[in-house]
Tab-separated table of C-alpha atoms in Angstrom:
chain	number	residue	atom	x	y	z
A	1	MET	CA	35.628	-14.034	45.341
A	2	SER	CA	33.075	-12.912	47.900
A	3	ASN	CA	33.368	-9.305	46.660
A	4	ILE	CA	32.585	-10.404	43.107
A	5	THR	CA	29.595	-12.403	44.326
A	6	ASN	CA	28.254	-9.396	46.223
A	7	LYS	CA	28.631	-7.159	43.170
A	8	ILE	CA	26.736	-9.673	41.012
A	9	ARG	CA	23.935	-9.836	43.570
A	10	GLN	CA	23.727	-6.064	43.647
A	11	ALA	CA	23.574	-5.920	39.848
A	12	LEU	CA	20.812	-8.520	39.588
A	13	PRO	CA	17.185	-7.353	39.917
A	14	ASP	CA	15.630	-7.716	43.348
A	15	ILE	CA	13.168	-10.568	42.862
A	16	ASP	CA	11.338	-9.621	46.054
A	17	THR	CA	10.732	-6.142	44.670
A	18	TYR	CA	9.116	-7.513	41.505
A	19	ARG	CA	7.131	-9.991	43.555
A	20	GLU	CA	5.848	-7.117	45.673
A	21	ILE	CA	4.898	-5.120	42.567
A	22	LEU	CA	2.937	-8.043	41.155
A	23	ASP	CA	1.252	-8.604	44.502
A	24	THR	CA	0.174	-4.963	44.599
A	25	LEU	CA	-1.224	-5.025	41.048
A	26	THR	CA	-3.051	-8.324	41.535
A	27	ARG	CA	-4.492	-7.330	44.890
A	28	ASN	CA	-7.406	-5.756	43.031
A	29	LYS	CA	-7.522	-7.709	39.774
A	30	SER	CA	-10.621	-6.074	38.331
A	31	ARG	CA	-9.293	-2.567	38.825
A	32	SER	CA	-5.883	-3.409	37.371
A	33	PHE	CA	-7.480	-5.153	34.393
A	34	LEU	CA	-9.826	-2.297	33.571
A	35	THR	CA	-7.015	0.237	33.998
A	36	GLY	CA	-4.686	-1.708	31.715
A	37	PHE	CA	-7.474	-2.260	29.190
A	38	GLY	CA	-7.546	1.454	28.413
A	39	VAL	CA	-3.893	1.349	27.365
A	40	PHE	CA	-4.349	-1.985	25.600
A	41	TRP	CA	-7.254	-0.688	23.538
A	42	GLY	CA	-5.439	2.499	22.588
A	43	VAL	CA	-2.359	0.645	21.332
A	44	PHE	CA	-4.484	-2.011	19.633
A	45	MET	CA	-6.485	0.616	17.765
A	46	LEU	CA	-3.308	2.448	16.725
A	47	ILE	CA	-1.746	-0.748	15.320
A	48	ILE	CA	-4.964	-1.778	13.539
A	49	LEU	CA	-5.481	1.686	12.061
A	50	ILE	CA	-1.885	1.969	10.818
A	51	GLY	CA	-1.746	-1.585	9.408
A	52	GLY	CA	-5.277	-1.396	8.035
A	53	GLY	CA	-4.561	1.972	6.431
A	54	GLN	CA	-1.458	0.549	4.767
A	55	GLY	CA	-3.418	-2.416	3.416
A	56	LEU	CA	-6.261	-0.196	2.215
A	57	LYS	CA	-3.776	2.035	0.413
A	58	GLU	CA	-2.278	-0.985	-1.379
A	59	LEU	CA	-5.722	-2.290	-2.344
A	60	LEU	CA	-6.633	1.123	-3.737
A	61	ALA	CA	-3.279	1.342	-5.532
A	62	LYS	CA	-4.058	-1.993	-7.231
A	63	ASN	CA	-6.512	-0.050	-9.380
A	64	PHE	CA	-3.392	1.449	-10.985
A	65	GLU	CA	-1.300	-1.707	-10.641
A	66	GLY	CA	1.814	-1.724	-12.746
A	67	PHE	CA	1.278	1.778	-14.150
A	68	ALA	CA	4.150	4.233	-13.915
A	69	SER	CA	3.122	7.225	-11.821
A	70	ASN	CA	4.182	9.589	-14.640
A	71	THR	CA	2.200	7.969	-17.455
A	72	MET	CA	0.268	9.911	-20.083
A	73	LEU	CA	-2.075	8.388	-22.669
A	74	VAL	CA	-3.118	10.247	-25.834
A	75	PHE	CA	-5.931	9.062	-28.101
A	76	ALA	CA	-8.045	10.536	-30.895
A	77	ASP	CA	-11.750	11.329	-30.899
A	78	LYS	CA	-14.132	13.415	-33.025
A	79	THR	CA	-13.341	17.113	-33.247
A	80	THR	CA	-15.707	19.492	-31.482
A	81	LYS	CA	-14.354	22.710	-33.022
A	82	ALA	CA	-14.023	23.853	-36.626
A	83	TYR	CA	-10.415	24.678	-37.508
A	84	ASP	CA	-8.233	25.481	-40.510
A	85	GLY	CA	-11.101	25.005	-42.994
A	86	PHE	CA	-12.249	21.681	-41.502
A	87	ARG	CA	-15.691	21.355	-39.942
A	88	LYS	CA	-16.259	20.040	-36.462
A	89	GLY	CA	-17.303	16.400	-35.932
A	90	ARG	CA	-14.441	15.127	-38.100
A	91	GLN	CA	-13.078	11.683	-37.259
A	92	TRP	CA	-9.284	11.277	-37.360
A	93	ASN	CA	-6.588	8.882	-36.121
A	94	THR	CA	-3.103	9.104	-34.699
A	95	THR	CA	-0.377	7.350	-36.710
A	96	ASP	CA	3.203	6.086	-36.492
A	97	VAL	CA	4.364	9.522	-37.600
A	98	ASP	CA	2.814	11.087	-34.471
A	99	VAL	CA	4.784	8.654	-32.319
A	100	GLU	CA	8.029	9.705	-34.003
A	101	ARG	CA	7.132	13.397	-33.756
A	102	LEU	CA	6.651	13.149	-30.007
A	103	ARG	CA	9.885	11.203	-29.570
A	104	HIS	CA	11.940	13.838	-31.364
A	105	GLN	CA	10.127	17.041	-30.371
A	106	VAL	CA	9.592	16.313	-26.660
A	107	PRO	CA	12.984	15.272	-25.220
A	108	GLU	CA	11.518	15.218	-21.703
A	109	LEU	CA	9.709	11.969	-22.594
A	110	ASP	CA	11.391	8.680	-21.705
A	111	VAL	CA	9.108	6.177	-23.463
A	112	VAL	CA	6.732	6.844	-26.365
A	113	THR	CA	5.035	3.650	-27.527
A	114	PRO	CA	1.990	2.934	-29.740
A	115	MET	CA	-0.922	0.605	-28.969
A	116	VAL	CA	-3.721	-0.934	-31.042
A	117	PHE	CA	-6.762	-2.931	-30.001
A	118	ALA	CA	-9.348	-5.335	-31.352
A	119	ASN	CA	-12.928	-5.824	-30.215
A	120	SER	CA	-14.022	-8.483	-27.748
A	121	THR	CA	-13.765	-11.939	-29.175
A	122	THR	CA	-13.975	-15.616	-28.326
A	123	ILE	CA	-10.817	-17.408	-27.202
A	124	VAL	CA	-10.737	-21.189	-27.601
A	125	TYR	CA	-8.473	-23.902	-26.209
A	126	GLY	CA	-9.625	-27.466	-26.835
A	127	ASP	CA	-13.256	-27.673	-25.770
A	128	LYS	CA	-13.035	-24.658	-23.441
A	129	LYS	CA	-13.935	-21.087	-24.297
A	130	SER	CA	-13.459	-17.648	-22.857
A	131	THR	CA	-14.113	-14.092	-23.975
A	132	GLY	CA	-11.710	-11.185	-24.018
A	133	SER	CA	-10.160	-8.354	-25.994
A	134	ILE	CA	-6.963	-8.086	-28.039
A	135	LYS	CA	-4.189	-5.606	-27.283
A	136	GLY	CA	-1.171	-5.088	-29.517
A	137	VAL	CA	1.871	-3.515	-27.837
A	138	ARG	CA	5.599	-3.186	-28.286
A	139	PRO	CA	8.049	-4.534	-25.671
A	140	ASP	CA	8.777	-1.045	-24.302
A	141	TYR	CA	5.159	-0.814	-23.145
A	142	GLU	CA	6.395	-2.801	-20.137
A	143	LYS	CA	7.912	0.484	-18.874
A	144	VAL	CA	4.466	2.089	-18.996
A	145	GLN	CA	2.533	-0.712	-17.333
A	146	ALA	CA	4.549	-3.531	-15.803
A	147	SER	CA	3.060	-7.010	-16.152
A	148	LYS	CA	2.531	-9.243	-13.161
A	149	ILE	CA	3.758	-12.444	-14.784
A	150	PHE	CA	2.582	-15.591	-13.026
A	151	TYR	CA	3.795	-18.045	-15.697
A	152	GLY	CA	6.247	-17.501	-18.538
A	153	ARG	CA	7.621	-14.160	-19.738
A	154	THR	CA	6.751	-10.832	-21.315
A	155	LEU	CA	6.917	-9.985	-25.025
A	156	ASN	CA	10.412	-9.199	-26.344
A	157	GLU	CA	12.015	-7.460	-29.330
A	158	MET	CA	12.342	-10.677	-31.345
A	159	ASP	CA	8.574	-11.266	-31.010
A	160	GLU	CA	7.990	-7.777	-32.437
A	161	GLN	CA	10.597	-7.814	-35.193
A	162	LYS	CA	9.759	-11.305	-36.498
A	163	ALA	CA	6.007	-10.810	-35.998
A	164	ARG	CA	5.732	-13.983	-33.965
A	165	LYS	CA	2.223	-15.184	-33.241
A	166	VAL	CA	2.702	-15.358	-29.502
A	167	CYS	CA	0.542	-13.965	-26.706
A	168	ILE	CA	0.170	-13.249	-23.016
A	169	ILE	CA	-3.217	-14.042	-21.516
A	170	GLY	CA	-4.950	-12.397	-18.558
A	171	LYS	CA	-5.841	-14.101	-15.300
A	172	LYS	CA	-9.551	-14.620	-16.079
A	173	ILE	CA	-8.810	-16.151	-19.490
A	174	TYR	CA	-6.265	-18.488	-17.908
A	175	GLN	CA	-8.785	-19.614	-15.282
A	176	ASP	CA	-11.455	-20.219	-17.955
A	177	LEU	CA	-9.231	-22.288	-20.241
A	178	PHE	CA	-6.878	-24.157	-17.911
A	179	SER	CA	-7.011	-26.089	-14.662
A	180	PRO	CA	-5.436	-24.483	-11.556
A	181	GLY	CA	-1.706	-25.074	-11.329
A	182	VAL	CA	-1.274	-25.914	-15.017
A	183	ASP	CA	1.497	-24.005	-16.816
A	184	PRO	CA	-0.064	-23.001	-20.179
A	185	CYS	CA	3.171	-21.701	-21.738
A	186	GLY	CA	3.834	-23.374	-25.080
A	187	LYS	CA	0.171	-24.252	-25.663
A	188	ARG	CA	-1.776	-22.713	-28.545
A	189	ILE	CA	-5.113	-20.914	-28.345
A	190	ARG	CA	-7.402	-19.760	-31.152
A	191	VAL	CA	-8.414	-16.110	-31.335
A	192	ASP	CA	-10.507	-14.983	-34.311
A	193	ASN	CA	-9.417	-18.022	-36.339
A	194	VAL	CA	-5.765	-17.184	-35.685
A	195	TYR	CA	-3.658	-19.444	-33.478
A	196	TYR	CA	-1.253	-17.920	-30.950
A	197	GLN	CA	1.279	-19.657	-28.748
A	198	ILE	CA	1.042	-18.674	-25.078
A	199	VAL	CA	4.318	-17.348	-23.676
A	200	GLY	CA	3.021	-15.840	-20.431
A	201	VAL	CA	0.138	-15.376	-17.977
A	202	ASP	CA	-0.385	-11.874	-16.597
A	203	TYR	CA	-2.070	-11.596	-13.181
A	204	ASN	CA	-2.313	-7.820	-13.380
A	205	SER	CA	-5.747	-6.690	-12.157
A	206	SER	CA	-5.529	-2.944	-12.767
A	207	ALA	CA	-8.829	-1.099	-12.966
A	208	ILE	CA	-7.464	1.173	-15.691
A	209	ASN	CA	-8.881	-0.691	-18.651
A	210	ILE	CA	-7.050	0.381	-21.814
A	211	GLY	CA	-8.740	-1.541	-24.603
A	212	GLY	CA	-10.414	-3.942	-22.189
A	213	GLU	CA	-10.253	-5.389	-18.685
A	214	ALA	CA	-6.716	-6.474	-17.800
A	215	THR	CA	-7.764	-9.930	-16.599
A	216	GLN	CA	-9.591	-10.618	-19.889
A	217	THR	CA	-7.005	-9.355	-22.350
A	218	VAL	CA	-4.872	-11.246	-24.850
A	219	THR	CA	-1.703	-9.235	-25.431
A	220	ILE	CA	0.099	-9.816	-28.746
A	221	PRO	CA	2.997	-8.074	-30.556
A	222	PHE	CA	2.093	-4.685	-32.031
A	223	SER	CA	3.212	-5.688	-35.550
A	224	VAL	CA	1.112	-8.873	-35.475
A	225	CYS	CA	-2.026	-7.068	-34.325
A	226	ARG	CA	-1.809	-4.430	-37.058
A	227	LYS	CA	-1.310	-7.011	-39.827
A	228	THR	CA	-4.022	-9.332	-38.528
A	229	TYR	CA	-6.665	-6.599	-38.348
A	230	ASN	CA	-5.437	-4.467	-41.286
A	231	TYR	CA	-4.869	-1.275	-39.320
A	232	GLY	CA	-2.197	0.084	-41.699
A	233	ASN	CA	-0.233	2.832	-39.962
A	234	GLN	CA	-3.068	3.624	-37.535
A	235	VAL	CA	-2.366	3.904	-33.795
A	236	HIS	CA	-5.223	3.791	-31.286
A	237	VAL	CA	-3.363	5.056	-28.199
A	238	ILE	CA	0.046	6.631	-27.701
A	239	ALA	CA	1.416	5.808	-24.246
A	240	MET	CA	4.211	7.928	-22.754
A	241	THR	CA	6.268	8.240	-19.595
A	242	GLY	CA	8.421	11.176	-18.563
A	243	LYS	CA	12.049	11.145	-17.555
A	244	THR	CA	12.987	11.350	-13.880
A	245	GLY	CA	11.936	14.658	-12.354
A	246	VAL	CA	9.621	15.625	-15.226
A	247	THR	CA	6.073	16.660	-14.304
A	248	MET	CA	3.863	15.281	-17.062
A	249	SER	CA	1.068	17.790	-16.527
A	250	THR	CA	3.446	20.562	-17.676
A	251	LEU	CA	3.807	18.802	-21.057
A	252	THR	CA	0.087	18.322	-21.765
A	253	ASP	CA	-0.520	21.477	-23.828
A	254	ARG	CA	2.739	21.042	-25.695
A	255	ILE	CA	1.997	17.432	-26.637
A	256	ARG	CA	-1.548	18.289	-27.663
A	257	GLY	CA	-0.254	21.157	-29.795
A	258	ILE	CA	2.279	18.952	-31.661
A	259	VAL	CA	-0.379	16.383	-32.567
A	260	ALA	CA	-3.018	19.030	-33.329
A	261	ARG	CA	-0.874	20.933	-35.849
A	262	ALA	CA	-0.075	17.773	-37.798
A	263	HIS	CA	-3.774	16.895	-38.194
A	264	HIS	CA	-5.234	20.426	-38.594
A	265	ILE	CA	-7.038	20.334	-35.274
A	266	ASP	CA	-7.616	23.222	-32.873
A	267	PRO	CA	-4.987	22.795	-30.083
A	268	THR	CA	-7.622	23.846	-27.545
A	269	ASP	CA	-9.985	21.042	-28.616
A	270	GLU	CA	-9.465	18.798	-25.587
A	271	HIS	CA	-12.157	16.383	-26.700
A	272	ALA	CA	-10.527	15.722	-30.078
A	273	ILE	CA	-7.136	14.994	-28.502
A	274	SER	CA	-7.941	13.290	-25.222
A	275	VAL	CA	-5.194	13.037	-22.610
A	276	PHE	CA	-5.246	10.784	-19.557
A	277	ASN	CA	-2.588	11.582	-16.972
A	278	THR	CA	-1.997	9.026	-14.200
A	279	GLU	CA	0.176	11.563	-12.392
A	280	VAL	CA	-2.980	13.374	-11.324
A	281	MET	CA	-4.578	10.162	-10.030
A	282	PHE	CA	-1.495	9.185	-8.001
A	283	GLY	CA	-1.322	12.707	-6.585
A	284	ILE	CA	-4.931	12.486	-5.380
A	285	ILE	CA	-4.292	9.130	-3.717
A	286	ASN	CA	-1.135	10.358	-1.967
A	287	SER	CA	-2.893	13.484	-0.706
A	288	LEU	CA	-5.830	11.417	0.523
A	289	PHE	CA	-3.691	9.001	2.514
A	290	THR	CA	-1.516	11.776	3.948
A	291	GLY	CA	-4.668	13.086	5.614
A	292	VAL	CA	-5.791	9.580	6.591
A	293	ASN	CA	-2.421	8.825	8.223
A	294	PHE	CA	-2.605	12.062	10.202
A	295	LEU	CA	-6.067	11.140	11.505
A	296	ILE	CA	-4.903	7.606	12.344
A	297	TRP	CA	-2.037	8.872	14.488
A	298	LEU	CA	-4.198	11.567	16.069
A	299	ILE	CA	-6.923	9.094	17.074
A	300	GLY	CA	-4.497	6.352	18.140
A	301	LEU	CA	-2.232	8.554	20.250
A	302	GLY	CA	-5.235	10.286	21.773
A	303	THR	CA	-6.679	6.928	22.840
A	304	ILE	CA	-3.344	5.812	24.312
A	305	LEU	CA	-3.001	9.102	26.192
A	306	ALA	CA	-6.493	8.656	27.638
A	307	GLY	CA	-5.477	5.185	28.829
A	308	ALA	CA	-2.304	6.556	30.436
A	309	ILE	CA	-4.333	9.197	32.280
A	310	GLY	CA	-6.513	6.377	33.566
A	311	VAL	CA	-3.414	4.577	34.841
A	312	SER	CA	-2.282	7.725	36.646
A	313	ASN	CA	-5.692	8.207	38.296
A	314	ILE	CA	-5.829	4.608	39.480
A	315	MET	CA	-2.290	4.823	40.863
A	316	MET	CA	-3.359	7.925	42.803
A	317	VAL	CA	-6.187	5.909	44.327
A	318	THR	CA	-3.773	3.086	45.104
A	319	VAL	CA	-1.368	5.443	46.861
A	320	LYS	CA	-4.255	6.842	48.895
A	321	GLU	CA	-5.268	3.315	49.984
A	322	ARG	CA	-1.657	2.472	50.902
A	323	THR	CA	-0.997	5.608	52.959
A	324	THR	CA	-0.430	3.617	56.158
A	325	GLU	CA	1.775	1.065	54.436
A	326	ILE	CA	3.961	3.766	52.869
A	327	GLY	CA	4.170	5.631	56.195
A	328	ILE	CA	5.393	2.520	57.975
A	329	ARG	CA	7.999	1.976	55.253
A	330	ARG	CA	9.246	5.513	55.778
A	331	ALA	CA	9.324	4.979	59.544
A	332	ILE	CA	11.540	1.889	59.279
A	333	GLY	CA	14.050	3.581	56.995
A	334	ALA	CA	12.709	3.511	53.402
A	335	THR	CA	14.135	6.487	51.510
A	336	PRO	CA	12.030	8.680	49.158
A	337	LYS	CA	13.992	7.185	46.257
A	338	ILE	CA	12.800	3.681	47.181
A	339	ILE	CA	9.187	4.824	47.448
A	340	LEU	CA	9.503	6.680	44.111
A	341	SER	CA	10.942	3.671	42.275
A	342	GLN	CA	8.257	1.395	43.772
A	343	ILE	CA	5.322	3.467	42.452
A	344	LEU	CA	6.978	4.182	39.109
A	345	SER	CA	7.736	0.486	38.619
A	346	GLU	CA	4.103	-0.441	39.251
A	347	SER	CA	2.881	2.174	36.765
A	348	LEU	CA	5.478	1.230	34.132
A	349	LEU	CA	4.797	-2.495	34.431
A	350	LEU	CA	1.045	-2.071	34.132
A	351	THR	CA	1.407	0.207	31.103
A	352	ALA	CA	4.041	-1.971	29.421
A	353	VAL	CA	2.131	-5.246	29.812
A	354	ALA	CA	-1.127	-3.719	28.571
A	355	GLY	CA	0.609	-1.914	25.693
A	356	MET	CA	2.665	-4.878	24.477
A	357	SER	CA	-0.464	-7.043	24.625
A	358	GLY	CA	-2.196	-4.501	22.414
A	359	ILE	CA	0.694	-4.594	19.919
A	360	LEU	CA	0.757	-8.413	19.790
A	361	PHE	CA	-3.012	-8.743	19.446
A	362	GLY	CA	-3.081	-6.037	16.772
A	363	VAL	CA	-0.339	-7.763	14.746
A	364	LEU	CA	-2.256	-11.054	15.045
A	365	ILE	CA	-5.411	-9.467	13.611
A	366	LEU	CA	-3.387	-7.905	10.774
A	367	GLN	CA	-1.895	-11.304	9.923
A	368	MET	CA	-5.408	-12.741	9.695
A	369	LEU	CA	-6.371	-9.910	7.322
A	370	GLU	CA	-3.383	-10.772	5.122
A	371	LEU	CA	-4.458	-14.430	4.978
A	372	ALA	CA	-7.946	-13.326	3.967
A	373	ASN	CA	-6.456	-11.254	1.131
A	374	THR	CA	-4.264	-13.988	-0.352
A	375	THR	CA	-5.367	-15.484	-3.675
A	376	ASP	CA	-3.532	-18.288	-5.502
A	377	GLY	CA	-0.644	-17.835	-3.116
A	378	ILE	CA	-0.342	-14.139	-4.060
A	379	LEU	CA	-0.763	-11.567	-1.318
A	380	GLU	CA	-3.126	-8.836	-2.514
A	381	ALA	CA	-2.125	-6.278	0.140
A	382	HIS	CA	0.269	-6.027	3.091
A	383	PHE	CA	-1.583	-5.305	6.329
A	384	GLN	CA	1.578	-4.662	8.298
A	385	VAL	CA	3.099	-2.210	10.734
A	386	ASN	CA	6.564	-0.868	10.070
A	387	PHE	CA	9.223	-2.191	12.479
A	388	TRP	CA	10.256	1.292	13.525
A	389	THR	CA	6.636	2.209	14.125
A	390	ALA	CA	6.390	-0.657	16.629
A	391	ILE	CA	9.648	0.466	18.278
A	392	LEU	CA	8.352	4.040	18.460
A	393	ALA	CA	5.107	2.826	20.021
A	394	THR	CA	7.082	0.835	22.612
A	395	ILE	CA	9.236	3.850	23.532
A	396	PHE	CA	6.153	6.042	23.725
A	397	LEU	CA	4.496	3.538	26.029
A	398	SER	CA	7.511	3.497	28.331
A	399	ILE	CA	7.506	7.287	28.530
A	400	LEU	CA	3.754	7.364	29.196
A	401	GLY	CA	4.098	4.702	31.886
A	402	THR	CA	6.759	6.765	33.627
A	403	LEU	CA	4.798	10.008	33.332
A	404	ALA	CA	1.609	8.305	34.514
A	405	GLY	CA	3.363	7.242	37.720
A	406	LEU	CA	5.103	10.539	38.486
A	407	ALA	CA	2.224	12.315	40.217
A	408	PRO	CA	1.268	9.301	42.390
A	409	ALA	CA	4.970	8.686	43.144
A	410	TYR	CA	5.581	12.251	44.325
A	411	ARG	CA	2.469	12.066	46.463
A	412	ALA	CA	3.746	8.849	48.000
A	413	MET	CA	7.135	10.475	48.688
A	414	ALA	CA	5.410	13.308	50.515
A	415	ILE	CA	3.737	10.975	52.997
A	416	LYS	CA	5.208	11.294	56.500
A	417	PRO	CA	5.030	8.545	59.124
A	418	VAL	CA	3.133	10.816	61.550
A	419	ASP	CA	0.493	11.636	58.887
A	420	ALA	CA	0.184	7.961	58.047
A	421	MET	CA	-0.477	7.027	61.692
A	422	ARG	CA	-3.019	9.857	61.981
A	423	ASP	CA	-4.748	8.593	58.793
A	424	GLU	CA	-4.935	5.161	60.387
């Protein structure tokens, strides 16, 4: 039993050793604080930069909220080149036939869906009014730009086939017509003397305004919009997405050529057949934040390294001040290993405490940023640090703390009792 007790005592940390380490670090509180602050500030800045960069990226991505990264939009405008006997300046329109042509002649496309729009109008519910635009889409448009439904549902195939007078309203229209917290689904609003039943509220706030601002748009079935506004077979915009692995920019000339030939338009007339490719926009954003992330890590790690160098310098000063003490320890039997572990433990503890404090304080600030970017219970952006990033930072801190104490520790090991007495 006594042998087991002795083994347990040997396995347990030496409380006196830790007490001695704390006593050494607190002997000069100002110096220890200022030394640790360098590490604290470096870690804090790294956490804030990483979390803040992530949040900024999400806020910027909200400008393209819901849009598939491989979306292409095609719409008609006046011709700027004479072609096939037609003069320039001719006005033309895409039609249902163009939609079918693209579906059959470009197999790389996943979704090809038409859209029509109506001008800004007044929307009325009871004695309240709002203004907005009308957008007519088919249910498969959801694959092009996903709705952010807060109440209700999206449009479905039955709405389209039976030409139901139903609608989805944007966030701003909802706020103008209804009190906060009220579910408007099932209620009827008047738009251009036509009544529509609300089936959903879309909180999408994308800055890509196709036919009007997303928050001030009334979305109705494509078939209903065309009949209501007498558009015939006219299509205002053809929205497309590519299949997995397809680069949409490689299809641009081909798509433009298919539409151009059908309407006797010069295939090189980019103004007449306008193409908007979100793939390019997403590529720019990704490239931008790849560079930003590199700078964040470069600045953060550089600051932490500077703090660790400060720890090493201060430990060197500490060893110099404790020359006599270390010499006496050696004289009474302390081995170099004991001296080495003592100095390394002091360096590691100082670095770890300062670094973990920086991580905790940084996470606290990021949580406050998230609270500031929460609207109606919906978080606008995640100002967070990845779990493995925090683990990596912790491991890096431990390594830096050990490296920072190596030089002072080896100097302490080299101290001989005779030299210590002479120094005294």
